[in-house]
Amino acid sequence: MFSYYLCLLCALLGLAQGTIFERPCRSDVTVLQDFQVDKYLGLWYDLEHYEASFEQNTDCVTAEYSRYEDGSIRVFNSAVRLTDGLLYAVDGKAVLSYPDVDMLEAKLNVSFYGAPNDESNYWVLDTDYENYALVWSCEPIGGERSLEYYWLLSRTPTMPEDEELRDKIAELKQANGIVDDELIITEHFAEGCKNKRHKRLQKMP
């Protein structure tokens, strides 16, 4: 599904191995309408996701969005690799998939390493901009099979202790076919994440 972002988080998109489902890409997912891009910018923490090759053996996964001078969106994803404690990061670029529609949908084309921004591969199913965001993407891989990516993002390293918010997220996941049995929980352990910027910075593979 992606360029390298949906490659780290998704960042979050070269073709990467996501979670395979024995079903076609679904058309019943609901994408956020009237998307407020500038409110979405800033730092997000990955709390849970479908298994993906680019996030294996990593924790402290974050995605940070800002503006380039040309108005496009900078995507900066980073993670700490558990095998050696090194920080890996990747820079990418995102543009709105359908910028000219009357009601802006939360669909973005994300790419890394100069790859073309020609695929709508980052869909925000829902967000309140201040606490959480649910991100999803799907790529058909032949027959009745598909490669799906999903992230629950938070503005903080842990989800706020808000029962109403947690119930809402659970309802959104159920409504959009997110399978809990397939989820990987991302740890944001204090010492490793705190020291993330002091480790040797490398490009993600």
PDB file of C-alpha atoms in Angstrom:
ATOM      1  CA  MET A   1       0.000   0.000   0.000  1.00  0.00           C
ATOM      2  CA  PHE A   2       2.383   2.548   0.087  1.00  0.00           C
ATOM      3  CA  SER A   3       5.287   4.631  -0.188  1.00  0.00           C
ATOM      4  CA  TYR A   4       7.354   4.457   2.887  1.00  0.00           C
ATOM      5  CA  TYR A   5       4.929   6.041   5.396  1.00  0.00           C
ATOM      6  CA  LEU A   6       2.394   3.714   5.406  1.00  0.00           C
ATOM      7  CA  CYS A   7       5.775   2.282   5.560  1.00  0.00           C
ATOM      8  CA  LEU A   8       6.697   3.498   9.198  1.00  0.00           C
ATOM      9  CA  LEU A   9       3.913   5.284  10.229  1.00  0.00           C
ATOM     10  CA  CYS A  10       3.289   4.829   7.839  1.00  0.00           C
ATOM     11  CA  ALA A  11       4.887   6.914   7.853  1.00  0.00           C
ATOM     12  CA  LEU A  12       4.138   5.797   7.675  1.00  0.00           C
ATOM     13  CA  LEU A  13       5.506   3.936   1.571  1.00  0.00           C
ATOM     14  CA  GLY A  14       7.755   1.826  -0.979  1.00  0.00           C
ATOM     15  CA  LEU A  15       5.861  -1.446  -1.191  1.00  0.00           C
ATOM     16  CA  ALA A  16       6.052  -2.881   2.293  1.00  0.00           C
ATOM     17  CA  GLN A  17       4.601  -5.925   3.885  1.00  0.00           C
ATOM     18  CA  GLY A  18       1.441  -5.109   5.824  1.00  0.00           C
ATOM     19  CA  THR A  19      -1.238  -7.388   7.210  1.00  0.00           C
ATOM     20  CA  ILE A  20      -2.835  -9.701   4.655  1.00  0.00           C
ATOM     21  CA  PHE A  21      -6.580 -10.333   4.754  1.00  0.00           C
ATOM     22  CA  GLU A  22      -8.495 -12.942   2.785  1.00  0.00           C
ATOM     23  CA  ARG A  23     -10.926 -10.301   1.548  1.00  0.00           C
ATOM     24  CA  PRO A  24     -10.913  -7.552  -1.075  1.00  0.00           C
ATOM     25  CA  CYS A  25     -10.232  -3.959  -0.078  1.00  0.00           C
ATOM     26  CA  ARG A  26     -13.425  -2.831   1.588  1.00  0.00           C
ATOM     27  CA  SER A  27     -15.540   0.031   0.326  1.00  0.00           C
ATOM     28  CA  ASP A  28     -17.510   0.480   3.549  1.00  0.00           C
ATOM     29  CA  VAL A  29     -14.882   2.390   5.545  1.00  0.00           C
ATOM     30  CA  THR A  30     -15.877   5.920   6.531  1.00  0.00           C
ATOM     31  CA  VAL A  31     -13.394   8.730   5.952  1.00  0.00           C
ATOM     32  CA  LEU A  32     -13.475  12.027   7.841  1.00  0.00           C
ATOM     33  CA  GLN A  33     -15.179  14.843   5.937  1.00  0.00           C
ATOM     34  CA  ASP A  34     -14.335  18.567   6.071  1.00  0.00           C
ATOM     35  CA  PHE A  35     -10.735  17.718   6.905  1.00  0.00           C
ATOM     36  CA  GLN A  36      -8.856  20.553   8.660  1.00  0.00           C
ATOM     37  CA  VAL A  37      -5.302  19.964   7.500  1.00  0.00           C
ATOM     38  CA  ASP A  38      -3.552  22.565   9.652  1.00  0.00           C
ATOM     39  CA  LYS A  39      -5.239  21.272  12.799  1.00  0.00           C
ATOM     40  CA  TYR A  40      -3.896  17.811  11.984  1.00  0.00           C
ATOM     41  CA  LEU A  41      -0.267  18.968  11.798  1.00  0.00           C
ATOM     42  CA  GLY A  42       2.113  18.338  14.673  1.00  0.00           C
ATOM     43  CA  LEU A  43       3.372  15.314  16.558  1.00  0.00           C
ATOM     44  CA  TRP A  44       1.460  12.035  16.808  1.00  0.00           C
ATOM     45  CA  TYR A  45       2.374   8.863  18.730  1.00  0.00           C
ATOM     46  CA  ASP A  46       1.622   5.440  17.260  1.00  0.00           C
ATOM     47  CA  LEU A  47      -0.234   3.469  19.950  1.00  0.00           C
ATOM     48  CA  GLU A  48      -1.333   0.412  17.952  1.00  0.00           C
ATOM     49  CA  HIS A  49      -1.156  -0.815  14.386  1.00  0.00           C
ATOM     50  CA  TYR A  50      -1.495  -3.799  12.110  1.00  0.00           C
ATOM     51  CA  GLU A  51       1.732  -5.729  11.784  1.00  0.00           C
ATOM     52  CA  ALA A  52       3.977  -4.310   9.070  1.00  0.00           C
ATOM     53  CA  SER A  53       7.538  -5.201   8.102  1.00  0.00           C
ATOM     54  CA  PHE A  54       8.845  -1.656   8.528  1.00  0.00           C
ATOM     55  CA  GLU A  55       7.700  -1.501  12.150  1.00  0.00           C
ATOM     56  CA  GLN A  56       8.950  -4.894  13.284  1.00  0.00           C
ATOM     57  CA  ASN A  57      11.186  -4.780  16.367  1.00  0.00           C
ATOM     58  CA  THR A  58      10.610  -1.069  16.948  1.00  0.00           C
ATOM     59  CA  ASP A  59       9.026   1.052  19.651  1.00  0.00           C
ATOM     60  CA  CYS A  60       8.707   4.777  20.347  1.00  0.00           C
ATOM     61  CA  VAL A  61       7.149   5.218  16.892  1.00  0.00           C
ATOM     62  CA  THR A  62       6.066   8.769  16.080  1.00  0.00           C
ATOM     63  CA  ALA A  63       4.917  10.748  13.061  1.00  0.00           C
ATOM     64  CA  GLU A  64       5.289  14.508  12.826  1.00  0.00           C
ATOM     65  CA  TYR A  65       3.571  16.627  10.182  1.00  0.00           C
ATOM     66  CA  SER A  66       4.453  20.177   9.160  1.00  0.00           C
ATOM     67  CA  ARG A  67       4.306  22.389   6.078  1.00  0.00           C
ATOM     68  CA  TYR A  68       6.871  22.670   3.334  1.00  0.00           C
ATOM     69  CA  GLU A  69       7.250  26.088   1.718  1.00  0.00           C
ATOM     70  CA  ASP A  70       5.219  24.951  -1.291  1.00  0.00           C
ATOM     71  CA  GLY A  71       2.249  24.130   0.953  1.00  0.00           C
ATOM     72  CA  SER A  72       2.657  20.366   0.801  1.00  0.00           C
ATOM     73  CA  ILE A  73       3.007  18.394   4.025  1.00  0.00           C
ATOM     74  CA  ARG A  74       6.289  17.161   5.436  1.00  0.00           C
ATOM     75  CA  VAL A  75       6.009  13.685   6.958  1.00  0.00           C
ATOM     76  CA  PHE A  76       8.755  12.860   9.467  1.00  0.00           C
ATOM     77  CA  ASN A  77       8.547   9.388  10.978  1.00  0.00           C
ATOM     78  CA  SER A  78      10.875   7.954  13.565  1.00  0.00           C
ATOM     79  CA  ALA A  79      11.245   4.853  15.736  1.00  0.00           C
ATOM     80  CA  VAL A  80      13.728   3.217  18.071  1.00  0.00           C
ATOM     81  CA  ARG A  81      14.961  -0.184  16.927  1.00  0.00           C
ATOM     82  CA  LEU A  82      14.871  -2.670  19.795  1.00  0.00           C
ATOM     83  CA  THR A  83      17.853  -4.716  18.645  1.00  0.00           C
ATOM     84  CA  ASP A  84      20.393  -1.916  19.098  1.00  0.00           C
ATOM     85  CA  GLY A  85      18.523   1.100  20.506  1.00  0.00           C
ATOM     86  CA  LEU A  86      19.236   3.238  17.455  1.00  0.00           C
ATOM     87  CA  LEU A  87      16.841   5.874  16.198  1.00  0.00           C
ATOM     88  CA  TYR A  88      15.683   5.408  12.633  1.00  0.00           C
ATOM     89  CA  ALA A  89      13.855   8.131  10.750  1.00  0.00           C
ATOM     90  CA  VAL A  90      12.512   8.932   7.314  1.00  0.00           C
ATOM     91  CA  ASP A  91      11.330  12.123   5.648  1.00  0.00           C
ATOM     92  CA  GLY A  92       8.389  12.078   3.273  1.00  0.00           C
ATOM     93  CA  LYS A  93       5.881  14.268   1.536  1.00  0.00           C
ATOM     94  CA  ALA A  94       2.090  14.267   1.514  1.00  0.00           C
ATOM     95  CA  VAL A  95      -0.482  16.055  -0.614  1.00  0.00           C
ATOM     96  CA  LEU A  96      -4.250  15.992  -0.525  1.00  0.00           C
ATOM     97  CA  SER A  97      -5.648  13.274  -2.754  1.00  0.00           C
ATOM     98  CA  TYR A  98      -8.653  15.293  -3.934  1.00  0.00           C
ATOM     99  CA  PRO A  99      -8.016  18.977  -3.116  1.00  0.00           C
ATOM    100  CA  ASP A 100     -10.707  20.426  -5.403  1.00  0.00           C
ATOM    101  CA  VAL A 101     -13.800  18.790  -3.965  1.00  0.00           C
ATOM    102  CA  ASP A 102     -16.345  20.959  -2.139  1.00  0.00           C
ATOM    103  CA  MET A 103     -16.182  18.872   1.042  1.00  0.00           C
ATOM    104  CA  LEU A 104     -12.555  17.978   1.694  1.00  0.00           C
ATOM    105  CA  GLU A 105     -12.032  14.296   2.529  1.00  0.00           C
ATOM    106  CA  ALA A 106      -9.215  13.202   4.826  1.00  0.00           C
ATOM    107  CA  LYS A 107      -7.383  11.326   2.078  1.00  0.00           C
ATOM    108  CA  LEU A 108      -3.696  11.940   1.406  1.00  0.00           C
ATOM    109  CA  ASN A 109      -1.070  10.745  -1.039  1.00  0.00           C
ATOM    110  CA  VAL A 110       2.069   9.999   0.981  1.00  0.00           C
ATOM    111  CA  SER A 111       5.441   9.097  -0.482  1.00  0.00           C
ATOM    112  CA  PHE A 112       9.084   8.764   0.579  1.00  0.00           C
ATOM    113  CA  TYR A 113      12.508   8.898  -1.048  1.00  0.00           C
ATOM    114  CA  GLY A 114      11.203  11.014  -3.944  1.00  0.00           C
ATOM    115  CA  ALA A 115       8.641   8.448  -5.073  1.00  0.00           C
ATOM    116  CA  PRO A 116       5.649   9.854  -7.007  1.00  0.00           C
ATOM    117  CA  ASN A 117       2.721  11.180  -4.969  1.00  0.00           C
ATOM    118  CA  ASP A 118       0.168   9.458  -7.169  1.00  0.00           C
ATOM    119  CA  GLU A 119      -1.617   7.055  -4.815  1.00  0.00           C
ATOM    120  CA  SER A 120      -4.301   7.886  -2.249  1.00  0.00           C
ATOM    121  CA  ASN A 121      -2.794   5.736   0.487  1.00  0.00           C
ATOM    122  CA  TYR A 122      -3.357   7.526   3.819  1.00  0.00           C
ATOM    123  CA  TRP A 123      -6.960   7.807   4.944  1.00  0.00           C
ATOM    124  CA  VAL A 124      -7.921   9.404   8.241  1.00  0.00           C
ATOM    125  CA  LEU A 125     -11.054   7.562   9.297  1.00  0.00           C
ATOM    126  CA  ASP A 126     -11.649   9.940  12.176  1.00  0.00           C
ATOM    127  CA  THR A 127      -9.850  12.419  14.429  1.00  0.00           C
ATOM    128  CA  ASP A 128     -10.668  15.114  16.952  1.00  0.00           C
ATOM    129  CA  TYR A 129      -7.252  16.703  16.175  1.00  0.00           C
ATOM    130  CA  GLU A 130      -6.458  17.020  19.896  1.00  0.00           C
ATOM    131  CA  ASN A 131      -6.427  13.448  21.182  1.00  0.00           C
ATOM    132  CA  TYR A 132      -6.665  10.696  18.598  1.00  0.00           C
ATOM    133  CA  ALA A 133      -6.631   9.783  14.920  1.00  0.00           C
ATOM    134  CA  LEU A 134      -7.471   6.493  13.194  1.00  0.00           C
ATOM    135  CA  VAL A 135      -5.538   5.995   9.955  1.00  0.00           C
ATOM    136  CA  TRP A 136      -6.132   3.213   7.424  1.00  0.00           C
ATOM    137  CA  SER A 137      -5.068   2.117   3.974  1.00  0.00           C
ATOM    138  CA  CYS A 138      -5.572  -0.899   1.757  1.00  0.00           C
ATOM    139  CA  GLU A 139      -3.928  -2.337  -1.336  1.00  0.00           C
ATOM    140  CA  PRO A 140      -5.392  -5.179  -3.425  1.00  0.00           C
ATOM    141  CA  ILE A 141      -2.908  -8.014  -3.960  1.00  0.00           C
ATOM    142  CA  GLY A 142      -4.864 -10.252  -6.290  1.00  0.00           C
ATOM    143  CA  GLY A 143      -7.882 -12.477  -6.088  1.00  0.00           C
ATOM    144  CA  GLU A 144      -9.916 -11.864  -2.955  1.00  0.00           C
ATOM    145  CA  ARG A 145      -6.912 -10.781  -0.886  1.00  0.00           C
ATOM    146  CA  SER A 146      -5.754  -7.376   0.322  1.00  0.00           C
ATOM    147  CA  LEU A 147      -2.913  -5.765   2.223  1.00  0.00           C
ATOM    148  CA  GLU A 148      -4.179  -3.471   4.976  1.00  0.00           C
ATOM    149  CA  TYR A 149      -2.506  -0.930   7.244  1.00  0.00           C
ATOM    150  CA  TYR A 150      -4.026   0.659  10.316  1.00  0.00           C
ATOM    151  CA  TRP A 151      -2.759   2.981  13.071  1.00  0.00           C
ATOM    152  CA  LEU A 152      -4.254   4.458  16.180  1.00  0.00           C
ATOM    153  CA  LEU A 153      -2.431   7.739  16.758  1.00  0.00           C
ATOM    154  CA  SER A 154      -2.471   9.879  19.866  1.00  0.00           C
ATOM    155  CA  ARG A 155      -1.148  13.316  20.766  1.00  0.00           C
ATOM    156  CA  THR A 156       0.300  11.765  23.920  1.00  0.00           C
ATOM    157  CA  PRO A 157       2.343   8.571  24.486  1.00  0.00           C
ATOM    158  CA  THR A 158      -0.702   6.949  26.089  1.00  0.00           C
ATOM    159  CA  MET A 159      -4.406   7.383  25.423  1.00  0.00           C
ATOM    160  CA  PRO A 160      -6.110   9.760  27.886  1.00  0.00           C
ATOM    161  CA  GLU A 161      -8.016   8.071  30.697  1.00  0.00           C
ATOM    162  CA  ASP A 162     -11.342   9.070  29.193  1.00  0.00           C
ATOM    163  CA  GLU A 163     -13.874   6.256  29.098  1.00  0.00           C
ATOM    164  CA  GLU A 164     -16.125   8.071  26.629  1.00  0.00           C
ATOM    165  CA  LEU A 165     -13.198   8.628  24.253  1.00  0.00           C
ATOM    166  CA  ARG A 166     -12.090   5.016  24.523  1.00  0.00           C
ATOM    167  CA  ASP A 167     -15.615   3.793  23.832  1.00  0.00           C
ATOM    168  CA  LYS A 168     -15.819   6.042  20.770  1.00  0.00           C
ATOM    169  CA  ILE A 169     -12.561   4.662  19.380  1.00  0.00           C
ATOM    170  CA  ALA A 170     -13.751   1.098  19.974  1.00  0.00           C
ATOM    171  CA  GLU A 171     -16.983   1.857  18.098  1.00  0.00           C
ATOM    172  CA  LEU A 172     -15.069   3.435  15.197  1.00  0.00           C
ATOM    173  CA  LYS A 173     -12.806   0.396  14.924  1.00  0.00           C
ATOM    174  CA  GLN A 174     -15.740  -1.989  14.910  1.00  0.00           C
ATOM    175  CA  ALA A 175     -17.647   0.083  12.348  1.00  0.00           C
ATOM    176  CA  ASN A 176     -14.636   0.118  10.010  1.00  0.00           C
ATOM    177  CA  GLY A 177     -13.702  -3.545  10.312  1.00  0.00           C
ATOM    178  CA  ILE A 178     -10.495  -3.115  12.331  1.00  0.00           C
ATOM    179  CA  VAL A 179      -9.619  -6.545  13.721  1.00  0.00           C
ATOM    180  CA  ASP A 180      -8.318  -6.408  17.298  1.00  0.00           C
ATOM    181  CA  ASP A 181      -6.704  -9.850  17.028  1.00  0.00           C
ATOM    182  CA  GLU A 182      -4.296  -8.466  14.423  1.00  0.00           C
ATOM    183  CA  LEU A 183      -3.112  -5.438  16.423  1.00  0.00           C
ATOM    184  CA  ILE A 184       0.417  -4.745  17.608  1.00  0.00           C
ATOM    185  CA  ILE A 185       0.755  -2.433  20.620  1.00  0.00           C
ATOM    186  CA  THR A 186       3.528   0.173  20.408  1.00  0.00           C
ATOM    187  CA  GLU A 187       5.406   0.878  23.611  1.00  0.00           C
ATOM    188  CA  HIS A 188       6.617   4.368  24.461  1.00  0.00           C
ATOM    189  CA  PHE A 189       8.834   3.395  27.353  1.00  0.00           C
ATOM    190  CA  ALA A 190      10.148   6.410  29.216  1.00  0.00           C
ATOM    191  CA  GLU A 191      13.913   5.934  28.966  1.00  0.00           C
ATOM    192  CA  GLY A 192      14.115   4.785  25.363  1.00  0.00           C
ATOM    193  CA  CYS A 193      11.753   7.401  24.000  1.00  0.00           C
ATOM    194  CA  LYS A 194      13.215  10.190  26.113  1.00  0.00           C
ATOM    195  CA  ASN A 195      16.671   9.480  24.725  1.00  0.00           C
ATOM    196  CA  LYS A 196      15.479   9.047  21.151  1.00  0.00           C
ATOM    197  CA  ARG A 197      17.024  12.258  19.867  1.00  0.00           C
ATOM    198  CA  HIS A 198      20.373  11.460  21.498  1.00  0.00           C
ATOM    199  CA  LYS A 199      20.880   8.234  19.567  1.00  0.00           C
ATOM    200  CA  ARG A 200      22.546   7.973  16.195  1.00  0.00           C
ATOM    201  CA  LEU A 201      20.102   9.054  13.509  1.00  0.00           C
ATOM    202  CA  GLN A 202      19.850   6.741  10.512  1.00  0.00           C
ATOM    203  CA  LYS A 203      17.488   6.472   7.585  1.00  0.00           C
ATOM    204  CA  MET A 204      14.952   3.752   7.946  1.00  0.00           C
ATOM    205  CA  PRO A 205      15.659   0.829   5.603  1.00  0.00           C
TER     206      PRO A 205
END
